[in-house]
PDB file of C-alpha atoms in Angstrom:
ATOM      1  CA  MET Z  79     261.778 -81.989 -79.689  1.00 73.00           C
ATOM      2  CA  SER Z  80     260.577 -85.192 -79.694  1.00 91.00           C
ATOM      3  CA  VAL Z  81     258.505 -87.362 -77.205  1.00 96.00           C
ATOM      4  CA  SER Z  82     260.382 -90.589 -75.278  1.00 96.00           C
ATOM      5  CA  ALA Z  83     261.133 -93.926 -76.869  1.00 97.00           C
ATOM      6  CA  VAL Z  84     260.212 -95.372 -73.866  1.00 97.00           C
ATOM      7  CA  ALA Z  85     256.555 -93.518 -74.025  1.00 97.00           C
ATOM      8  CA  PHE Z  86     256.752 -94.506 -77.645  1.00 97.00           C
ATOM      9  CA  GLN Z  87     257.282 -98.263 -77.403  1.00 96.00           C
ATOM     10  CA  ARG Z  88     255.186 -98.677 -75.288  1.00 96.00           C
ATOM     11  CA  TRP Z  89     252.211 -96.709 -77.814  1.00 97.00           C
ATOM     12  CA  ILE Z  90     252.668 -99.169 -80.441  1.00 96.00           C
ATOM     13  CA  GLY Z  91     251.943-101.571 -77.866  1.00 95.00           C
ATOM     14  CA  GLN Z  92     249.314-100.367 -77.847  1.00 95.00           C
ATOM     15  CA  VAL Z  93     247.897 -99.943 -81.269  1.00 95.00           C
ATOM     16  CA  ALA Z  94     249.499-101.847 -82.587  1.00 94.00           C
ATOM     17  CA  PRO Z  95     250.252-105.333 -81.204  1.00 95.00           C
ATOM     18  CA  GLY Z  96     251.914-107.898 -81.769  1.00 92.00           C
ATOM     19  CA  ALA Z  97     253.458-105.120 -84.616  1.00 94.00           C
ATOM     20  CA  SER Z  98     257.339-105.221 -85.259  1.00 93.00           C
ATOM     21  CA  THR Z  99     258.830-101.920 -86.227  1.00 93.00           C
ATOM     22  CA  ALA Z 100     259.578-103.267 -89.676  1.00 95.00           C
ATOM     23  CA  ASP Z 101     255.789-103.608 -90.067  1.00 96.00           C
ATOM     24  CA  VAL Z 102     255.088-100.103 -88.165  1.00 96.00           C
ATOM     25  CA  CYS Z 103     257.619 -98.201 -90.825  1.00 97.00           C
ATOM     26  CA  ARG Z 104     256.990-100.143 -93.848  1.00 96.00           C
ATOM     27  CA  LEU Z 105     252.662 -99.277 -92.517  1.00 97.00           C
ATOM     28  CA  SER Z 106     254.176 -95.575 -92.035  1.00 97.00           C
ATOM     29  CA  GLY Z 107     256.758 -94.952 -94.839  1.00 97.00           C
ATOM     30  CA  VAL Z 108     259.210 -93.791 -91.661  1.00 97.00           C
ATOM     31  CA  LYS Z 109     262.260 -95.212 -92.987  1.00 97.00           C
ATOM     32  CA  ARG Z 110     263.542 -98.070 -90.796  1.00 96.00           C
ATOM     33  CA  SER Z 111     267.055 -96.113 -90.285  1.00 97.00           C
ATOM     34  CA  THR Z 112     265.458 -93.545 -89.002  1.00 97.00           C
ATOM     35  CA  LEU Z 113     263.391 -94.867 -86.062  1.00 97.00           C
ATOM     36  CA  ALA Z 114     265.688 -97.056 -85.021  1.00 96.00           C
ATOM     37  CA  GLN Z 115     267.980 -93.831 -84.957  1.00 97.00           C
ATOM     38  CA  GLN Z 116     265.353 -91.734 -82.448  1.00 97.00           C
ATOM     39  CA  LEU Z 117     264.893 -94.578 -80.627  1.00 96.00           C
ATOM     40  CA  VAL Z 118     269.056 -95.244 -79.610  1.00 96.00           C
ATOM     41  CA  ARG Z 119     268.627 -91.827 -78.709  1.00 96.00           C
ATOM     42  CA  GLY Z 120     265.676 -92.221 -76.378  1.00 97.00           C
ATOM     43  CA  LYS Z 121     263.616 -89.423 -78.171  1.00 96.00           C
ATOM     44  CA  VAL Z 122     261.444 -90.044 -80.974  1.00 97.00           C
ATOM     45  CA  ALA Z 123     260.201 -86.568 -83.409  1.00 97.00           C
ATOM     46  CA  GLU Z 124     257.016 -85.942 -83.089  1.00 97.00           C
ATOM     47  CA  ALA Z 125     256.660 -86.128 -87.516  1.00 97.00           C
ATOM     48  CA  THR Z 126     257.122 -89.986 -86.471  1.00 98.00           C
ATOM     49  CA  VAL Z 127     254.237 -90.299 -83.790  1.00 98.00           C
ATOM     50  CA  VAL Z 128     252.130 -88.519 -86.048  1.00 98.00           C
ATOM     51  CA  ALA Z 129     252.615 -90.844 -89.820  1.00 98.00           C
ATOM     52  CA  VAL Z 130     251.786 -94.133 -87.093  1.00 98.00           C
ATOM     53  CA  ALA Z 131     248.985 -92.755 -86.350  1.00 98.00           C
ATOM     54  CA  ARG Z 132     247.294 -92.194 -89.933  1.00 98.00           C
ATOM     55  CA  ALA Z 133     249.479 -94.849 -90.652  1.00 97.00           C
ATOM     56  CA  TYR Z 134     246.858 -96.980 -87.743  1.00 97.00           C
ATOM     57  CA  GLY Z 135     243.545 -94.955 -88.310  1.00 96.00           C
ATOM     58  CA  ARG Z 136     244.415 -92.189 -85.303  1.00 97.00           C
ATOM     59  CA  ASN Z 137     243.536 -89.000 -85.128  1.00 97.00           C
ATOM     60  CA  PRO Z 138     247.181 -88.241 -85.244  1.00 97.00           C
ATOM     61  CA  VAL Z 139     246.754 -84.819 -82.359  1.00 98.00           C
ATOM     62  CA  LEU Z 140     244.690 -87.073 -79.537  1.00 97.00           C
ATOM     63  CA  GLY Z 141     248.118 -88.928 -80.912  1.00 97.00           C
ATOM     64  CA  LEU Z 142     250.282 -86.498 -79.887  1.00 97.00           C
ATOM     65  CA  ALA Z 143     247.954 -86.281 -76.920  1.00 97.00           C
ATOM     66  CA  GLU Z 144     248.993 -89.484 -75.633  1.00 96.00           C
ATOM     67  CA  PHE Z 145     252.586 -87.987 -74.891  1.00 97.00           C
ATOM     68  CA  GLU Z 146     254.030 -84.728 -73.532  1.00 91.00           C
ATOM     69  CA  PRO Z 147     254.257 -82.200 -73.454  1.00 89.00           C
ATOM     70  CA  TYR Z 148     251.037 -82.399 -75.293  1.00 96.00           C
ATOM     71  CA  HIS Z 149     248.393 -83.788 -72.876  1.00 96.00           C
ATOM     72  CA  GLU Z 150     246.597 -80.378 -73.277  1.00 96.00           C
ATOM     73  CA  LEU Z 151     245.600 -81.100 -76.789  1.00 96.00           C
ATOM     74  CA  ALA Z 152     242.686 -83.399 -75.928  1.00 96.00           C
ATOM     75  CA  ALA Z 153     241.118 -81.820 -74.435  1.00 95.00           C
ATOM     76  CA  SER Z 154     241.781 -78.115 -76.651  1.00 93.00           C
ATOM     77  CA  ILE Z 155     238.824 -78.234 -79.200  1.00 91.00           C
ATOM     78  CA  ALA Z 156     238.465 -74.495 -80.080  1.00 92.00           C
ATOM     79  CA  PRO Z 157     237.622 -73.633 -82.711  1.00 94.00           C
ATOM     80  CA  PRO Z 158     240.039 -71.341 -84.648  1.00 96.00           C
ATOM     81  CA  THR Z 159     239.902 -67.064 -84.723  1.00 97.00           C
ATOM     82  CA  ASP Z 160     239.296 -65.991 -88.013  1.00 97.00           C
ATOM     83  CA  ALA Z 161     242.963 -64.386 -87.849  1.00 97.00           C
ATOM     84  CA  GLU Z 162     244.010 -67.404 -87.439  1.00 97.00           C
ATOM     85  CA  VAL Z 163     242.049 -69.305 -90.245  1.00 97.00           C
ATOM     86  CA  LEU Z 164     243.333 -66.858 -92.702  1.00 97.00           C
ATOM     87  CA  SER Z 165     246.354 -66.268 -91.684  1.00 96.00           C
ATOM     88  CA  GLN Z 166     246.355 -69.110 -93.016  1.00 95.00           C
ATOM     89  CA  THR Z 167     245.036 -68.859 -96.726  1.00 95.00           C
ATOM     90  CA  PRO Z 168     245.708 -69.008 -99.733  1.00 94.00           C
ATOM     91  CA  THR Z 169     246.645 -65.099-100.668  1.00 93.00           C
ATOM     92  CA  ALA Z 170     245.216 -66.799-104.344  1.00 93.00           C
ATOM     93  CA  ARG Z 171     242.083 -67.263-102.162  1.00 94.00           C
ATOM     94  CA  LEU Z 172     242.531 -63.759-101.156  1.00 95.00           C
ATOM     95  CA  LEU Z 173     242.800 -61.878-104.518  1.00 93.00           C
ATOM     96  CA  ALA Z 174     240.120 -64.348-106.125  1.00 93.00           C
ATOM     97  CA  GLU Z 175     237.694 -63.598-103.315  1.00 94.00           C
ATOM     98  CA  LEU Z 176     238.266 -59.654-103.461  1.00 93.00           C
ATOM     99  CA  LEU Z 177     238.274 -59.571-107.819  1.00 91.00           C
ATOM    100  CA  ALA Z 178     234.854 -62.157-106.952  1.00 92.00           C
ATOM    101  CA  ARG Z 179     233.997 -59.072-105.007  1.00 88.00           C
ATOM    102  CA  VAL Z 180     234.887 -55.743-106.393  1.00 84.00           C
ATOM    103  CA  GLY Z 181     234.810 -56.331-110.029  1.00 74.00           C
ATOM    104  CA  GLY Z 182     232.030 -59.929-110.218  1.00 66.00           C
ATOM    105  CA  GLY Z 183     234.029 -62.079-111.414  1.00 63.00           C
ATOM    106  CA  PRO Z 184     233.503 -66.237-110.787  1.00 60.00           C
ATOM    107  CA  ARG Z 185     235.366 -67.158-107.190  1.00 60.00           C
ATOM    108  CA  HIS Z 186     237.525 -70.111-107.941  1.00 55.00           C
ATOM    109  CA  ALA Z 187     237.823 -73.062-105.781  1.00 48.00           C
ATOM    110  CA  ALA Z 188     238.657 -72.857-102.392  1.00 48.00           C
ATOM    111  CA  ALA Z 189     241.833 -73.490-101.331  1.00 48.00           C
ATOM    112  CA  ALA Z 190     241.795 -75.796 -97.981  1.00 48.00           C
ATOM    113  CA  ALA Z 191     243.813 -73.380 -95.034  1.00 49.00           C
ATOM    114  CA  GLY Z 192     247.931 -74.522 -95.440  1.00 45.00           C
ATOM    115  CA  ASP Z 193     247.922 -75.494 -99.381  1.00 48.00           C
ATOM    116  CA  GLU Z 194     250.981 -73.203 -99.680  1.00 52.00           C
ATOM    117  CA  GLY Z 195     252.565 -74.480 -96.813  1.00 52.00           C
ATOM    118  CA  SER Z 196     252.816 -73.701 -93.239  1.00 62.00           C
ATOM    119  CA  ALA Z 197     252.888 -69.095 -93.064  1.00 89.00           C
ATOM    120  CA  VAL Z 198     254.191 -69.586 -89.725  1.00 95.00           C
ATOM    121  CA  ARG Z 199     255.011 -65.919 -89.129  1.00 93.00           C
ATOM    122  CA  GLN Z 200     251.661 -64.625 -90.159  1.00 94.00           C
ATOM    123  CA  TRP Z 201     249.956 -67.066 -87.986  1.00 96.00           C
ATOM    124  CA  VAL Z 202     252.815 -65.368 -85.024  1.00 97.00           C
ATOM    125  CA  GLU Z 203     251.678 -61.775 -86.157  1.00 95.00           C
ATOM    126  CA  ALA Z 204     247.441 -62.469 -86.238  1.00 95.00           C
ATOM    127  CA  ILE Z 205     247.891 -63.893 -82.252  1.00 97.00           C
ATOM    128  CA  ASP Z 206     249.961 -61.320 -81.079  1.00 96.00           C
ATOM    129  CA  ASP Z 207     248.638 -58.300 -78.735  1.00 94.00           C
ATOM    130  CA  GLY Z 208     252.464 -57.085 -78.789  1.00 93.00           C
ATOM    131  CA  GLU Z 209     253.592 -59.186 -75.783  1.00 95.00           C
ATOM    132  CA  LEU Z 210     253.040 -62.561 -77.112  1.00 96.00           C
ATOM    133  CA  ARG Z 211     257.200 -63.054 -77.915  1.00 95.00           C
ATOM    134  CA  GLN Z 212     258.484 -61.715 -74.455  1.00 95.00           C
ATOM    135  CA  ARG Z 213     255.979 -64.219 -73.147  1.00 96.00           C
ATOM    136  CA  VAL Z 214     256.321 -67.345 -75.260  1.00 97.00           C
ATOM    137  CA  SER Z 215     260.493 -66.903 -74.621  1.00 96.00           C
ATOM    138  CA  ALA Z 216     260.043 -66.939 -71.347  1.00 96.00           C
ATOM    139  CA  ALA Z 217     257.514 -69.641 -70.742  1.00 95.00           C
ATOM    140  CA  ALA Z 218     259.833 -71.573 -72.810  1.00 94.00           C
ATOM    141  CA  GLY Z 219     263.171 -70.356 -71.644  1.00 95.00           C
ATOM    142  CA  ILE Z 220     264.827 -69.518 -75.591  1.00 94.00           C
ATOM    143  CA  ALA Z 221     265.995 -66.601 -75.782  1.00 95.00           C
ATOM    144  CA  PRO Z 222     264.143 -64.213 -77.481  1.00 93.00           C
ATOM    145  CA  GLN Z 223     266.218 -64.461 -80.316  1.00 94.00           C
ATOM    146  CA  ASN Z 224     266.804 -67.571 -81.045  1.00 95.00           C
ATOM    147  CA  TYR Z 225     262.782 -68.160 -81.069  1.00 95.00           C
ATOM    148  CA  SER Z 226     262.728 -64.701 -83.772  1.00 94.00           C
ATOM    149  CA  ALA Z 227     265.156 -66.863 -85.563  1.00 95.00           C
ATOM    150  CA  GLN Z 228     263.200 -70.082 -85.646  1.00 94.00           C
ATOM    151  CA  LEU Z 229     259.618 -67.191 -87.191  1.00 94.00           C
ATOM    152  CA  SER Z 230     262.095 -66.089 -89.526  1.00 91.00           C
ATOM    153  CA  ALA Z 231     262.916 -69.238 -91.123  1.00 92.00           C
ATOM    154  CA  ASN Z 232     258.622 -70.094 -90.940  1.00 92.00           C
ATOM    155  CA  ARG Z 233     259.165 -72.041 -88.693  1.00 93.00           C
ATOM    156  CA  LEU Z 234     258.220 -73.395 -84.729  1.00 95.00           C
ATOM    157  CA  ALA Z 235     259.173 -77.134 -83.165  1.00 95.00           C
ATOM    158  CA  PRO Z 236     255.963 -78.557 -83.009  1.00 96.00           C
ATOM    159  CA  GLU Z 237     255.975 -78.509 -78.552  1.00 95.00           C
ATOM    160  CA  LEU Z 238     256.884 -74.433 -79.277  1.00 96.00           C
ATOM    161  CA  ALA Z 239     253.849 -73.933 -81.528  1.00 97.00           C
ATOM    162  CA  VAL Z 240     251.591 -75.702 -78.693  1.00 97.00           C
ATOM    163  CA  ARG Z 241     253.415 -73.002 -76.372  1.00 96.00           C
ATOM    164  CA  THR Z 242     253.161 -70.601 -78.316  1.00 97.00           C
ATOM    165  CA  ALA Z 243     249.118 -70.496 -78.980  1.00 97.00           C
ATOM    166  CA  ARG Z 244     248.570 -71.774 -74.691  1.00 96.00           C
ATOM    167  CA  GLU Z 245     250.338 -68.479 -74.154  1.00 97.00           C
ATOM    168  CA  ALA Z 246     247.536 -66.764 -77.116  1.00 97.00           C
ATOM    169  CA  GLY Z 247     245.302 -68.389 -75.482  1.00 96.00           C
ATOM    170  CA  VAL Z 248     244.453 -69.873 -78.273  1.00 97.00           C
ATOM    171  CA  GLY Z 249     242.895 -73.616 -79.115  1.00 97.00           C
ATOM    172  CA  LEU Z 250     246.832 -75.545 -78.984  1.00 97.00           C
ATOM    173  CA  ARG Z 251     246.015 -77.735 -82.596  1.00 97.00           C
ATOM    174  CA  ASN Z 252     246.345 -75.038 -84.265  1.00 96.00           C
ATOM    175  CA  GLY Z 253     249.480 -74.743 -83.141  1.00 96.00           C
ATOM    176  CA  LEU Z 254     250.339 -77.627 -84.470  1.00 96.00           C
ATOM    177  CA  VAL Z 255     248.374 -77.164 -88.111  1.00 96.00           C
ATOM    178  CA  VAL Z 256     250.157 -73.954 -89.126  1.00 96.00           C
ATOM    179  CA  THR Z 257     253.694 -75.761 -88.982  1.00 95.00           C
ATOM    180  CA  GLY Z 258     251.909 -78.472 -91.301  1.00 94.00           C
ATOM    181  CA  LEU Z 259     252.650 -80.790 -88.580  1.00 96.00           C
ATOM    182  CA  VAL Z 260     248.490 -81.727 -88.826  1.00 96.00           C
ATOM    183  CA  THR Z 261     245.913 -81.242 -91.142  1.00 96.00           C
ATOM    184  CA  ALA Z 262     243.573 -78.719 -90.342  1.00 95.00           C
ATOM    185  CA  ALA Z 263     240.493 -80.795 -90.947  1.00 96.00           C
ATOM    186  CA  GLU Z 264     243.216 -83.349 -87.669  1.00 97.00           C
ATOM    187  CA  ALA Z 265     242.782 -80.122 -86.206  1.00 97.00           C
ATOM    188  CA  GLY Z 266     239.038 -80.243 -86.504  1.00 95.00           C
ATOM    189  CA  TRP Z 267     239.152 -77.065 -87.569  1.00 96.00           C
ATOM    190  CA  PRO Z 268     235.536 -76.468 -89.552  1.00 95.00           C
ATOM    191  CA  SER Z 269     235.381 -78.055 -93.276  1.00 94.00           C
ATOM    192  CA  THR Z 270     233.415 -73.818 -94.286  1.00 95.00           C
ATOM    193  CA  ALA Z 271     235.487 -71.852 -92.147  1.00 95.00           C
ATOM    194  CA  VAL Z 272     237.892 -70.043 -94.903  1.00 95.00           C
ATOM    195  CA  GLU Z 273     234.476 -69.562 -96.062  1.00 95.00           C
ATOM    196  CA  ASP Z 274     233.828 -67.901 -93.232  1.00 96.00           C
ATOM    197  CA  ALA Z 275     236.212 -65.758 -92.118  1.00 97.00           C
ATOM    198  CA  LEU Z 276     236.308 -64.409 -95.746  1.00 96.00           C
ATOM    199  CA  GLU Z 277     232.370 -63.667 -95.319  1.00 96.00           C
ATOM    200  CA  ARG Z 278     232.476 -62.350 -92.269  1.00 97.00           C
ATOM    201  CA  LEU Z 279     235.670 -59.553 -93.784  1.00 96.00           C
ATOM    202  CA  SER Z 280     234.357 -55.959 -94.887  1.00 96.00           C
ATOM    203  CA  ASP Z 281     235.556 -55.677 -98.610  1.00 95.00           C
ATOM    204  CA  ALA Z 282     237.835 -52.992 -97.059  1.00 96.00           C
ATOM    205  CA  GLU Z 283     239.488 -55.073 -95.383  1.00 96.00           C
ATOM    206  CA  LEU Z 284     239.714 -57.720 -97.120  1.00 96.00           C
ATOM    207  CA  ALA Z 285     241.147 -55.164 -99.420  1.00 96.00           C
ATOM    208  CA  PHE Z 286     243.867 -54.359 -96.957  1.00 95.00           C
ATOM    209  CA  LEU Z 287     244.474 -57.981 -95.976  1.00 96.00           C
ATOM    210  CA  ALA Z 288     245.653 -58.405-100.079  1.00 95.00           C
ATOM    211  CA  SER Z 289     247.393 -55.782-100.282  1.00 96.00           C
ATOM    212  CA  GLU Z 290     249.356 -56.596 -97.740  1.00 94.00           C
ATOM    213  CA  ARG Z 291     250.121 -59.740 -98.245  1.00 93.00           C
ATOM    214  CA  LEU Z 292     251.236 -58.655-102.028  1.00 94.00           C
ATOM    215  CA  ALA Z 293     253.453 -56.761-100.318  1.00 94.00           C
ATOM    216  CA  THR Z 294     255.210 -59.393 -98.898  1.00 89.00           C
ATOM    217  CA  LEU Z 295     255.552 -61.154-101.598  1.00 89.00           C
ATOM    218  CA  ALA Z 296     256.845 -58.413-103.885  1.00 93.00           C
ATOM    219  CA  ARG Z 297     259.714 -57.865-100.303  1.00 92.00           C
ATOM    220  CA  ALA Z 298     260.226 -61.613-100.843  1.00 88.00           C
ATOM    221  CA  LEU Z 299     260.383 -62.102-104.750  1.00 91.00           C
ATOM    222  CA  LYS Z 300     263.491 -59.146-104.568  1.00 93.00           C
ATOM    223  CA  ARG Z 301     265.801 -60.571-101.770  1.00 92.00           C
ATOM    224  CA  GLN Z 302     265.254 -63.585-104.062  1.00 92.00           C
ATOM    225  CA  GLU Z 303     265.909 -62.248-107.358  1.00 94.00           C
ATOM    226  CA  HIS Z 304     268.784 -60.300-105.370  1.00 92.00           C
ATOM    227  CA  ASP Z 305     270.201 -62.879-104.498  1.00 92.00           C
ATOM    228  CA  ASP Z 306     269.703 -64.852-107.852  1.00 93.00           C
ATOM    229  CA  ARG Z 307     272.285 -61.617-109.429  1.00 92.00           C
ATOM    230  CA  ALA Z 308     274.500 -62.513-107.031  1.00 90.00           C
ATOM    231  CA  ALA Z 309     274.829 -66.280-107.198  1.00 91.00           C
ATOM    232  CA  GLN Z 310     275.220 -64.673-110.932  1.00 91.00           C
ATOM    233  CA  ARG Z 311     277.683 -62.154-110.124  1.00 90.00           C
ATOM    234  CA  ALA Z 312     279.707 -64.659-108.477  1.00 89.00           C
ATOM    235  CA  TRP Z 313     279.421 -68.165-110.982  1.00 92.00           C
ATOM    236  CA  ASP Z 314     280.700 -65.247-112.721  1.00 86.00           C
ATOM    237  CA  HIS Z 315     283.387 -64.136-111.568  1.00 85.00           C
ATOM    238  CA  LEU Z 316     284.777 -68.141-111.434  1.00 85.00           C
ATOM    239  CA  ALA Z 317     284.665 -68.623-115.094  1.00 70.00           C
TER     240      ALA Z 317
END
């Protein structure tokens, strides 16, 4: 997904009056060749908008809100639900909290939501009422298998993430957080969101959530080990 290059250039004129393309790229860290290619195609990536907004001291969420199809982001200020916050809380933080409760051990410094990288699948599962994927696919006009393929890869295009949030009835900005496009702070998540959400979990709920995460991690590690052994056998066969 992307935004209009014409709209982007008009926006740049407002954000950085008189700045050249070279100036914008140097300050934002966007490669000149990358921006040039996007402008020629007529479509500028959301990541470019975010980088430029940050470089010029603008909130990247409000920067995106200047463009279609992100206008609604400006008014979408609903705080994240506990389920959303917990879906982005690192597994290590959950385990530290669990150990502190049942064993009296110290809690490590709380990691911010998203520190493990994007956890898109966990977020969608946290807000899914059982029909969310079908609604998003229909609203976006994409095949359900294409939507599922992005989730299987633990990613979502920004516009699709925002649409997912809309169909789930949660804050639209939250979709950008879980993709890693913007930070939780930039989206307006409270600084104590993780601690507050954990505090509202019972010991049993926390233990169950941690066990689910560990089971998921174990399956991923098992698949990785299987792939590594298969790759090694292939190399051995070629040697």
